């Protein structure tokens, strides 16, 4: 099937899954591509190759939904996130936000969109300026965009600190006076400052201690529910995404290989890579007996010269000759629910059994799963915001 048909299948199937009322995506990308040039040669440098970090991604994000984006290291998740927020310029494809084409919009044209699409980064240490106070960091986006909320920016920052579970009195403190979880909360408050419609969260908890991860995930989930903000939640780990996202896209070497609503993806994974990722979730509880474990050997191949045909074929136990010559399109295959799209010539049998035995959560996340809607507990690390020693 041609690339165009693939795109059409992806674009058609997803709105059907979400119902007519939500048929208008907030953000829609088609054929999104980012190739980073590799320069070489002497004395004149010229392009000698390209890192095909993202290569023809079709995705839609609907208002208020949480879409998970999952895959191994180096498969292009962060690059996709940066393209969605237009921090990077795409090499190909289109990005439209609320129907407006912003693929190559310039700084001025992007200004109103920039305030509605925010990003939260993985490393809460690197993403906050150590020389700025929390107040300056969080009010920064308001200043840049010339926004003066009623009551002033300081009042708004204090409200935001409260919203993310930090002490508003700590307005004048510096990032180093906070724990990792609290710094990530500061990053969340900064992202909320402009009342965004969409937040792209790039592995927002993976740099945090496991005991703090669940609290931050819970905070994000509350914000998503209470404020109706759409999220693209990027993660390595299917366990975290399962907790947070109603819909999940699985990425491999620059391409989406499977996308589906949460139940369909976790209970009936059809792509061998999704199946392998599900069974590779860390063994937090060694007492759990597993019926089946698939271990993925080897690393993701280099995106400089990805395998022909299906990019997963060098690690796939089901690969046949056609997998090397024909790229499988991302389509709704027989037996899949509407909106469940898979890119594979020889998909896995749909399993009607729950794959619970394959999915073992981190203990902290497991406890959240058992207590749906559990309140966000304050951080318990030494020096937490509400009880941290004074800066003076
Ligand atoms: N600015 C850049 N220049 C050249 N190559 C890049 C650049 N940024 C990313 N890459 C390459 O693009 C590929 C995808 O990187 P990306 O950071 O998007 O992956 P990722 O899925 O987010 O990985 P991780 O899980 O480790 O964060 C990698 O091979 C990476 O080395
Ligand atoms: S298309 Fe072939 S190589 Fe790719 S995942 Fe399916 S069976 Fe494996
Ligand atoms: Mg990344």
GROMACS .gro file of C-alpha atoms and ligand atoms in nm:
model
  432
    1UNK     CA    1   0.000   0.000   0.000
    2UNK     CA    2   0.125   0.347  -0.078
    3UNK     CA    3   0.227   0.609   0.175
    4UNK     CA    4  -0.085   0.808   0.083
    5UNK     CA    5  -0.316   0.523   0.164
    6UNK     CA    6  -0.141   0.477   0.494
    7UNK     CA    7  -0.193   0.839   0.581
    8UNK     CA    8  -0.558   0.819   0.486
    9UNK     CA    9  -0.615   0.507   0.693
   10UNK     CA   10  -0.455   0.670   0.997
   11UNK     CA   11  -0.645   0.992   0.957
   12UNK     CA   12  -0.979   0.819   0.901
   13UNK     CA   13  -0.964   0.557   1.168
   14UNK     CA   14  -0.877   0.768   1.468
   15UNK     CA   15  -1.171   1.012   1.461
   16UNK     CA   16  -1.406   0.715   1.422
   17UNK     CA   17  -1.263   0.568   1.739
   18UNK     CA   18  -1.314   0.889   1.933
   19UNK     CA   19  -1.666   0.963   1.813
   20UNK     CA   20  -1.806   1.241   1.601
   21UNK     CA   21  -1.806   1.500   1.881
   22UNK     CA   22  -1.430   1.486   1.914
   23UNK     CA   23  -1.357   1.448   1.544
   24UNK     CA   24  -1.162   1.774   1.516
   25UNK     CA   25  -0.805   1.717   1.628
   26UNK     CA   26  -0.627   1.987   1.822
   27UNK     CA   27  -0.297   1.896   1.659
   28UNK     CA   28  -0.254   1.684   1.350
   29UNK     CA   29   0.069   1.578   1.183
   30UNK     CA   30   0.101   1.395   0.853
   31UNK     CA   31   0.416   1.244   0.713
   32UNK     CA   32   0.617   1.431   0.977
   33UNK     CA   33   0.988   1.393   0.905
   34UNK     CA   34   1.310   1.514   1.063
   35UNK     CA   35   1.643   1.421   0.909
   36UNK     CA   36   1.946   1.571   1.081
   37UNK     CA   37   2.223   1.629   0.825
   38UNK     CA   38   2.563   1.472   0.884
   39UNK     CA   39   2.836   1.701   0.761
   40UNK     CA   40   3.179   1.582   0.653
   41UNK     CA   41   3.465   1.651   0.417
   42UNK     CA   42   3.764   1.884   0.425
   43UNK     CA   43   3.830   2.168   0.366
   44UNK     CA   44   3.473   2.228   0.248
   45UNK     CA   45   3.210   2.063   0.459
   46UNK     CA   46   2.918   1.910   0.280
   47UNK     CA   47   2.627   1.684   0.366
   48UNK     CA   48   2.746   1.323   0.367
   49UNK     CA   49   2.437   1.158   0.518
   50UNK     CA   50   2.142   1.209   0.748
   51UNK     CA   51   2.012   1.081   1.079
   52UNK     CA   52   1.656   0.980   0.998
   53UNK     CA   53   1.530   1.056   1.347
   54UNK     CA   54   1.163   1.087   1.251
   55UNK     CA   55   1.048   0.948   0.920
   56UNK     CA   56   0.687   0.988   0.812
   57UNK     CA   57   0.486   1.004   1.133
   58UNK     CA   58   0.107   1.048   1.123
   59UNK     CA   59  -0.053   1.142   1.453
   60UNK     CA   60  -0.353   1.332   1.583
   61UNK     CA   61  -0.404   1.470   1.931
   62UNK     CA   62  -0.761   1.548   2.036
   63UNK     CA   63  -0.870   1.818   2.283
   64UNK     CA   64  -0.830   1.705   2.642
   65UNK     CA   65  -0.695   1.359   2.561
   66UNK     CA   66  -0.375   1.200   2.682
   67UNK     CA   67  -0.177   1.031   2.407
   68UNK     CA   68   0.121   0.820   2.511
   69UNK     CA   69   0.426   0.795   2.284
   70UNK     CA   70   0.643   0.498   2.367
   71UNK     CA   71   0.958   0.333   2.235
   72UNK     CA   72   1.318   0.244   2.309
   73UNK     CA   73   1.598   0.494   2.343
   74UNK     CA   74   1.691   0.666   2.017
   75UNK     CA   75   1.369   0.584   1.830
   76UNK     CA   76   1.278   0.951   1.781
   77UNK     CA   77   1.036   1.030   2.063
   78UNK     CA   78   1.201   1.353   2.180
   79UNK     CA   79   1.254   1.469   1.823
   80UNK     CA   80   0.883   1.407   1.757
   81UNK     CA   81   0.794   1.602   2.075
   82UNK     CA   82   1.013   1.893   1.969
   83UNK     CA   83   0.858   1.891   1.623
   84UNK     CA   84   0.505   1.892   1.766
   85UNK     CA   85   0.590   2.198   1.974
   86UNK     CA   86   0.775   2.349   1.677
   87UNK     CA   87   1.098   2.379   1.875
   88UNK     CA   88   1.245   2.202   1.572
   89UNK     CA   89   1.178   2.277   1.208
   90UNK     CA   90   1.049   1.966   1.025
   91UNK     CA   91   1.228   1.842   0.713
   92UNK     CA   92   0.904   1.709   0.568
   93UNK     CA   93   0.534   1.655   0.631
   94UNK     CA   94   0.274   1.891   0.775
   95UNK     CA   95   0.171   2.009   1.122
   96UNK     CA   96  -0.164   2.172   1.176
   97UNK     CA   97  -0.289   2.319   1.497
   98UNK     CA   98  -0.667   2.372   1.520
   99UNK     CA   99  -0.683   2.347   1.143
  100UNK     CA  100  -0.408   2.606   1.085
  101UNK     CA  101  -0.097   2.491   0.901
  102UNK     CA  102   0.200   2.579   1.124
  103UNK     CA  103   0.457   2.353   0.955
  104UNK     CA  104   0.687   2.638   0.857
  105UNK     CA  105   0.525   2.924   1.046
  106UNK     CA  106   0.773   3.193   1.146
  107UNK     CA  107   0.835   3.322   1.497
  108UNK     CA  108   0.566   3.593   1.471
  109UNK     CA  109   0.305   3.360   1.324
  110UNK     CA  110   0.386   3.102   1.590
  111UNK     CA  111   0.356   3.336   1.888
  112UNK     CA  112  -0.015   3.272   1.963
  113UNK     CA  113   0.028   2.896   1.910
  114UNK     CA  114   0.341   2.883   2.129
  115UNK     CA  115   0.141   2.997   2.429
  116UNK     CA  116  -0.111   2.717   2.377
  117UNK     CA  117   0.141   2.436   2.327
  118UNK     CA  118   0.392   2.387   2.607
  119UNK     CA  119   0.662   2.133   2.680
  120UNK     CA  120   0.783   1.971   3.000
  121UNK     CA  121   1.133   1.828   2.980
  122UNK     CA  122   1.288   1.513   3.118
  123UNK     CA  123   1.561   1.666   3.330
  124UNK     CA  124   1.427   1.894   3.601
  125UNK     CA  125   1.787   1.996   3.681
  126UNK     CA  126   1.889   2.109   3.335
  127UNK     CA  127   1.558   2.265   3.232
  128UNK     CA  128   1.546   2.534   3.504
  129UNK     CA  129   1.786   2.829   3.504
  130UNK     CA  130   1.983   2.795   3.832
  131UNK     CA  131   2.035   3.172   3.854
  132UNK     CA  132   1.667   3.260   3.842
  133UNK     CA  133   1.420   3.247   4.128
  134UNK     CA  134   1.116   3.025   4.099
  135UNK     CA  135   0.904   3.339   4.061
  136UNK     CA  136   1.110   3.459   3.765
  137UNK     CA  137   1.112   3.115   3.603
  138UNK     CA  138   0.736   3.068   3.624
  139UNK     CA  139   0.648   3.425   3.527
  140UNK     CA  140   0.893   3.414   3.232
  141UNK     CA  141   0.641   3.289   2.974
  142UNK     CA  142   0.389   3.557   3.085
  143UNK     CA  143   0.654   3.826   3.047
  144UNK     CA  144   0.766   3.706   2.705
  145UNK     CA  145   0.407   3.701   2.584
  146UNK     CA  146   0.315   4.034   2.750
  147UNK     CA  147   0.044   3.874   2.964
  148UNK     CA  148  -0.065   4.058   3.278
  149UNK     CA  149  -0.320   3.846   3.462
  150UNK     CA  150  -0.571   4.013   3.697
  151UNK     CA  151  -0.396   4.080   4.029
  152UNK     CA  152  -0.052   4.074   3.868
  153UNK     CA  153   0.202   3.812   3.768
  154UNK     CA  154   0.326   3.744   4.120
  155UNK     CA  155  -0.024   3.656   4.238
  156UNK     CA  156  -0.064   3.422   3.940
  157UNK     CA  157   0.271   3.254   4.009
  158UNK     CA  158   0.172   3.195   4.371
  159UNK     CA  159  -0.155   3.039   4.255
  160UNK     CA  160   0.036   2.817   4.013
  161UNK     CA  161   0.276   2.706   4.286
  162UNK     CA  162  -0.023   2.605   4.492
  163UNK     CA  163  -0.180   2.423   4.195
  164UNK     CA  164   0.128   2.204   4.153
  165UNK     CA  165   0.153   2.127   4.526
  166UNK     CA  166   0.434   2.369   4.617
  167UNK     CA  167   0.440   2.633   4.887
  168UNK     CA  168   0.355   2.978   4.738
  169UNK     CA  169   0.585   3.133   4.999
  170UNK     CA  170   0.881   2.981   4.815
  171UNK     CA  171   0.840   3.227   4.531
  172UNK     CA  172   1.186   3.376   4.590
  173UNK     CA  173   1.381   3.053   4.617
  174UNK     CA  174   1.623   2.909   4.365
  175UNK     CA  175   1.593   2.570   4.191
  176UNK     CA  176   1.879   2.412   4.390
  177UNK     CA  177   1.673   2.452   4.707
  178UNK     CA  178   1.419   2.200   4.579
  179UNK     CA  179   1.421   1.822   4.536
  180UNK     CA  180   1.398   1.661   4.190
  181UNK     CA  181   1.024   1.603   4.216
  182UNK     CA  182   0.967   1.960   4.326
  183UNK     CA  183   1.177   2.096   4.040
  184UNK     CA  184   0.964   1.900   3.800
  185UNK     CA  185   0.659   2.060   3.965
  186UNK     CA  186   0.818   2.401   3.899
  187UNK     CA  187   0.854   2.296   3.533
  188UNK     CA  188   0.486   2.201   3.532
  189UNK     CA  189   0.386   2.537   3.687
  190UNK     CA  190   0.586   2.717   3.417
  191UNK     CA  191   0.410   2.512   3.148
  192UNK     CA  192   0.071   2.605   3.300
  193UNK     CA  193   0.144   2.978   3.316
  194UNK     CA  194  -0.010   3.050   2.977
  195UNK     CA  195  -0.311   2.820   3.021
  196UNK     CA  196  -0.204   2.580   2.747
  197UNK     CA  197  -0.438   2.359   2.546
  198UNK     CA  198  -0.165   2.100   2.489
  199UNK     CA  199   0.139   1.992   2.690
  200UNK     CA  200   0.406   1.767   2.543
  201UNK     CA  201   0.572   1.599   2.842
  202UNK     CA  202   0.901   1.436   2.740
  203UNK     CA  203   0.974   1.161   2.991
  204UNK     CA  204   0.869   1.394   3.273
  205UNK     CA  205   0.933   1.142   3.550
  206UNK     CA  206   1.214   0.919   3.425
  207UNK     CA  207   1.486   1.126   3.597
  208UNK     CA  208   1.301   1.109   3.928
  209UNK     CA  209   1.322   0.867   4.213
  210UNK     CA  210   1.066   0.587   4.175
  211UNK     CA  211   0.887   0.692   4.493
  212UNK     CA  212   0.838   1.043   4.353
  213UNK     CA  213   0.742   0.934   4.000
  214UNK     CA  214   0.390   0.833   4.095
  215UNK     CA  215   0.324   1.167   4.265
  216UNK     CA  216   0.425   1.365   3.959
  217UNK     CA  217   0.229   1.134   3.725
  218UNK     CA  218  -0.071   1.179   3.951
  219UNK     CA  219  -0.033   1.557   3.946
  220UNK     CA  220  -0.024   1.559   3.566
  221UNK     CA  221  -0.327   1.335   3.552
  222UNK     CA  222  -0.521   1.568   3.783
  223UNK     CA  223  -0.429   1.866   3.567
  224UNK     CA  224  -0.535   1.684   3.255
  225UNK     CA  225  -0.871   1.595   3.406
  226UNK     CA  226  -0.940   1.921   3.590
  227UNK     CA  227  -0.815   2.168   3.329
  228UNK     CA  228  -0.899   1.969   3.016
  229UNK     CA  229  -0.543   2.001   2.886
  230UNK     CA  230  -0.442   1.755   2.614
  231UNK     CA  231  -0.115   1.571   2.681
  232UNK     CA  232   0.139   1.394   2.468
  233UNK     CA  233   0.316   1.185   2.727
  234UNK     CA  234   0.651   1.051   2.607
  235UNK     CA  235   0.796   0.749   2.788
  236UNK     CA  236   1.015   0.441   2.751
  237UNK     CA  237   0.792   0.254   2.980
  238UNK     CA  238   0.455   0.115   2.883
  239UNK     CA  239   0.366   0.082   3.250
  240UNK     CA  240   0.365   0.458   3.312
  241UNK     CA  241   0.180   0.533   2.992
  242UNK     CA  242  -0.080   0.273   3.076
  243UNK     CA  243  -0.159   0.465   3.391
  244UNK     CA  244  -0.177   0.802   3.221
  245UNK     CA  245  -0.282   0.772   2.857
  246UNK     CA  246  -0.613   0.674   2.700
  247UNK     CA  247  -0.446   0.623   2.367
  248UNK     CA  248  -0.095   0.499   2.298
  249UNK     CA  249   0.135   0.520   1.995
  250UNK     CA  250   0.435   0.288   1.977
  251UNK     CA  251   0.740   0.418   1.792
  252UNK     CA  252   1.031   0.228   1.642
  253UNK     CA  253   1.324   0.383   1.457
  254UNK     CA  254   1.147   0.699   1.350
  255UNK     CA  255   0.810   0.544   1.266
  256UNK     CA  256   0.481   0.474   1.443
  257UNK     CA  257   0.434   0.097   1.431
  258UNK     CA  258   0.111   0.069   1.630
  259UNK     CA  259  -0.148   0.307   1.773
  260UNK     CA  260  -0.460   0.217   1.964
  261UNK     CA  261  -0.675   0.298   2.261
  262UNK     CA  262  -0.526   0.174   2.585
  263UNK     CA  263  -0.735  -0.141   2.632
  264UNK     CA  264  -0.691  -0.256   2.278
  265UNK     CA  265  -0.315  -0.200   2.280
  266UNK     CA  266  -0.248  -0.365   2.614
  267UNK     CA  267  -0.489  -0.654   2.576
  268UNK     CA  268  -0.454  -0.724   2.206
  269UNK     CA  269  -0.116  -0.598   2.083
  270UNK     CA  270  -0.076  -0.693   1.716
  271UNK     CA  271   0.270  -0.562   1.634
  272UNK     CA  272   0.554  -0.791   1.746
  273UNK     CA  273   0.746  -0.490   1.880
  274UNK     CA  274   0.453  -0.378   2.099
  275UNK     CA  275   0.422  -0.734   2.221
  276UNK     CA  276   0.790  -0.741   2.309
  277UNK     CA  277   0.773  -0.404   2.486
  278UNK     CA  278   0.480  -0.522   2.690
  279UNK     CA  279   0.658  -0.830   2.805
  280UNK     CA  280   0.978  -0.637   2.876
  281UNK     CA  281   0.830  -0.409   3.141
  282UNK     CA  282   1.069  -0.428   3.440
  283UNK     CA  283   1.024  -0.717   3.675
  284UNK     CA  284   0.940  -0.524   3.986
  285UNK     CA  285   0.773  -0.818   4.150
  286UNK     CA  286   0.971  -1.135   4.097
  287UNK     CA  287   0.702  -1.350   4.258
  288UNK     CA  288   0.476  -1.296   3.962
  289UNK     CA  289   0.470  -1.594   3.730
  290UNK     CA  290   0.484  -1.508   3.365
  291UNK     CA  291   0.333  -1.728   3.099
  292UNK     CA  292   0.536  -1.582   2.821
  293UNK     CA  293   0.835  -1.351   2.799
  294UNK     CA  294   0.976  -1.207   2.482
  295UNK     CA  295   1.324  -1.072   2.512
  296UNK     CA  296   1.439  -0.824   2.255
  297UNK     CA  297   1.799  -0.880   2.163
  298UNK     CA  298   2.036  -0.624   2.021
  299UNK     CA  299   2.003  -0.250   1.996
  300UNK     CA  300   1.785  -0.038   1.776
  301UNK     CA  301   1.973  -0.016   1.439
  302UNK     CA  302   2.130   0.315   1.341
  303UNK     CA  303   1.883   0.571   1.207
  304UNK     CA  304   2.158   0.677   0.962
  305UNK     CA  305   2.094   0.367   0.750
  306UNK     CA  306   1.776   0.200   0.878
  307UNK     CA  307   1.684  -0.150   0.751
  308UNK     CA  308   1.488  -0.163   0.425
  309UNK     CA  309   1.120  -0.258   0.430
  310UNK     CA  310   1.005  -0.303   0.789
  311UNK     CA  311   1.256  -0.135   1.019
  312UNK     CA  312   1.192  -0.388   1.294
  313UNK     CA  313   1.287  -0.686   1.075
  314UNK     CA  314   1.644  -0.718   1.206
  315UNK     CA  315   1.505  -0.798   1.551
  316UNK     CA  316   1.174  -0.960   1.460
  317UNK     CA  317   1.121  -1.331   1.514
  318UNK     CA  318   0.844  -1.338   1.253
  319UNK     CA  319   1.034  -1.167   0.969
  320UNK     CA  320   1.002  -1.311   0.617
  321UNK     CA  321   1.143  -1.205   0.279
  322UNK     CA  322   0.867  -0.955   0.208
  323UNK     CA  323   0.954  -0.770   0.530
  324UNK     CA  324   1.285  -0.667   0.372
  325UNK     CA  325   1.135  -0.535   0.052
  326UNK     CA  326   0.798  -0.384   0.142
  327UNK     CA  327   0.736  -0.136   0.416
  328UNK     CA  328   0.417  -0.239   0.599
  329UNK     CA  329   0.161   0.044   0.607
  330UNK     CA  330   0.006   0.162   0.933
  331UNK     CA  331  -0.353   0.044   0.886
  332UNK     CA  332  -0.644  -0.114   1.066
  333UNK     CA  333  -0.589  -0.485   1.013
  334UNK     CA  334  -0.855  -0.756   1.035
  335UNK     CA  335  -0.958  -0.828   1.393
  336UNK     CA  336  -0.856  -0.487   1.525
  337UNK     CA  337  -1.094  -0.245   1.687
  338UNK     CA  338  -1.168   0.079   1.506
  339UNK     CA  339  -0.878   0.316   1.549
  340UNK     CA  340  -0.632   0.037   1.631
  341UNK     CA  341  -0.369   0.066   1.357
  342UNK     CA  342  -0.077  -0.170   1.307
  343UNK     CA  343   0.216  -0.166   1.062
  344UNK     CA  344   0.306  -0.533   1.014
  345UNK     CA  345   0.284  -0.792   0.734
  346UNK     CA  346   0.243  -1.082   0.979
  347UNK     CA  347   0.071  -0.941   1.285
  348UNK     CA  348   0.037  -1.131   1.609
  349UNK     CA  349  -0.287  -1.320   1.670
  350UNK     CA  350  -0.528  -1.102   1.864
  351UNK     CA  351  -0.521  -1.232   2.215
  352UNK     CA  352  -0.853  -1.224   2.393
  353UNK     CA  353  -0.681  -1.296   2.721
  354UNK     CA  354  -0.566  -1.014   2.937
  355UNK     CA  355  -0.193  -0.970   2.929
  356UNK     CA  356  -0.179  -0.881   3.295
  357UNK     CA  357   0.093  -1.138   3.353
  358UNK     CA  358   0.313  -0.952   3.107
  359UNK     CA  359   0.275  -0.613   3.264
  360UNK     CA  360   0.447  -0.559   3.593
  361UNK     CA  361   0.435  -0.210   3.726
  362UNK     CA  362   0.681  -0.029   3.945
  363UNK     CA  363   0.554  -0.071   4.301
  364UNK     CA  364   0.476   0.300   4.331
  365UNK     CA  365   0.271   0.298   4.012
  366UNK     CA  366   0.106  -0.031   4.101
  367UNK     CA  367  -0.023   0.126   4.421
  368UNK     CA  368  -0.175   0.409   4.218
  369UNK     CA  369  -0.344   0.158   3.991
  370UNK     CA  370  -0.499  -0.011   4.290
  371UNK     CA  371  -0.633   0.316   4.429
  372UNK     CA  372  -0.778   0.498   4.129
  373UNK     CA  373  -0.784   0.873   4.177
  374UNK     CA  374  -0.559   0.858   4.482
  375UNK     CA  375  -0.479   1.209   4.600
  376UNK     CA  376  -0.142   1.357   4.514
  377UNK     CA  377   0.067   1.311   4.822
  378UNK     CA  378   0.329   1.572   4.904
  379UNK     CA  379   0.691   1.478   4.835
  380UNK     CA  380   0.850   1.302   5.125
  381UNK     CA  381   1.210   1.365   5.029
  382UNK     CA  382   1.412   1.573   5.271
  383UNK     CA  383   1.365   1.945   5.214
  384UNK     CA  384   1.021   1.922   5.055
  385UNK     CA  385   0.865   2.249   4.949
  386UNK     CA  386   0.614   2.282   5.226
  387UNK     CA  387   0.860   2.203   5.500
  388UNK     CA  388   1.193   2.294   5.344
  389UNK     CA  389   1.421   2.503   5.558
  390UNK     CA  390   1.416   2.872   5.484
  391UNK     CA  391   1.645   2.995   5.214
  392UNK     CA  392   1.791   3.254   5.446
  393LIG     N1  393   2.034   1.750   1.695
  393LIG     C1  394   2.059   1.629   1.650
  393LIG     N2  395   2.154   1.606   1.556
  393LIG     C2  396   2.179   1.483   1.508
  393LIG     N3  397   2.114   1.371   1.550
  393LIG     C3  398   2.020   1.387   1.645
  393LIG     C4  399   1.988   1.514   1.701
  393LIG     N4  400   1.888   1.497   1.794
  393LIG     C5  401   1.862   1.365   1.797
  393LIG     N5  402   1.940   1.299   1.708
  393LIG     C6  403   1.939   1.154   1.679
  393LIG     O1  404   1.808   1.121   1.639
  393LIG     C7  405   1.772   0.993   1.689
  393LIG     C8  406   1.647   1.005   1.772
  393LIG     O2  407   1.677   1.080   1.888
  393LIG     P1  408   1.568   1.116   1.998
  393LIG     O3  409   1.635   1.196   2.103
  393LIG     O4  410   1.450   1.177   1.932
  393LIG     O5  411   1.527   0.973   2.052
  393LIG     P2  412   1.444   0.932   2.182
  393LIG     O6  413   1.346   0.829   2.140
  393LIG     O7  414   1.391   1.054   2.248
  393LIG     O8  415   1.554   0.864   2.273
  393LIG     P3  416   1.566   0.860   2.433
  393LIG     O9  417   1.465   0.760   2.478
  393LIG    O10  418   1.707   0.814   2.456
  393LIG    O11  419   1.539   0.998   2.485
  393LIG     C9  420   1.891   0.944   1.769
  393LIG    O12  421   1.969   0.860   1.687
  393LIG    C10  422   1.967   1.070   1.801
  393LIG    O13  423   2.105   1.045   1.816
  394LIG     S1  424   0.648  -0.662   0.901
  394LIG    FE1  425   0.770  -0.848   0.923
  394LIG     S2  426   0.958  -0.785   1.026
  394LIG    FE2  427   0.810  -0.620   1.050
  394LIG     S3  428   0.717  -0.659   1.246
  394LIG    FE3  429   0.586  -0.757   1.094
  394LIG     S4  430   0.661  -0.967   1.078
  394LIG    FE4  431   0.820  -0.849   1.186
  395LIG    MG1  432   1.420   1.137   2.437
   0.00000   0.00000   0.00000
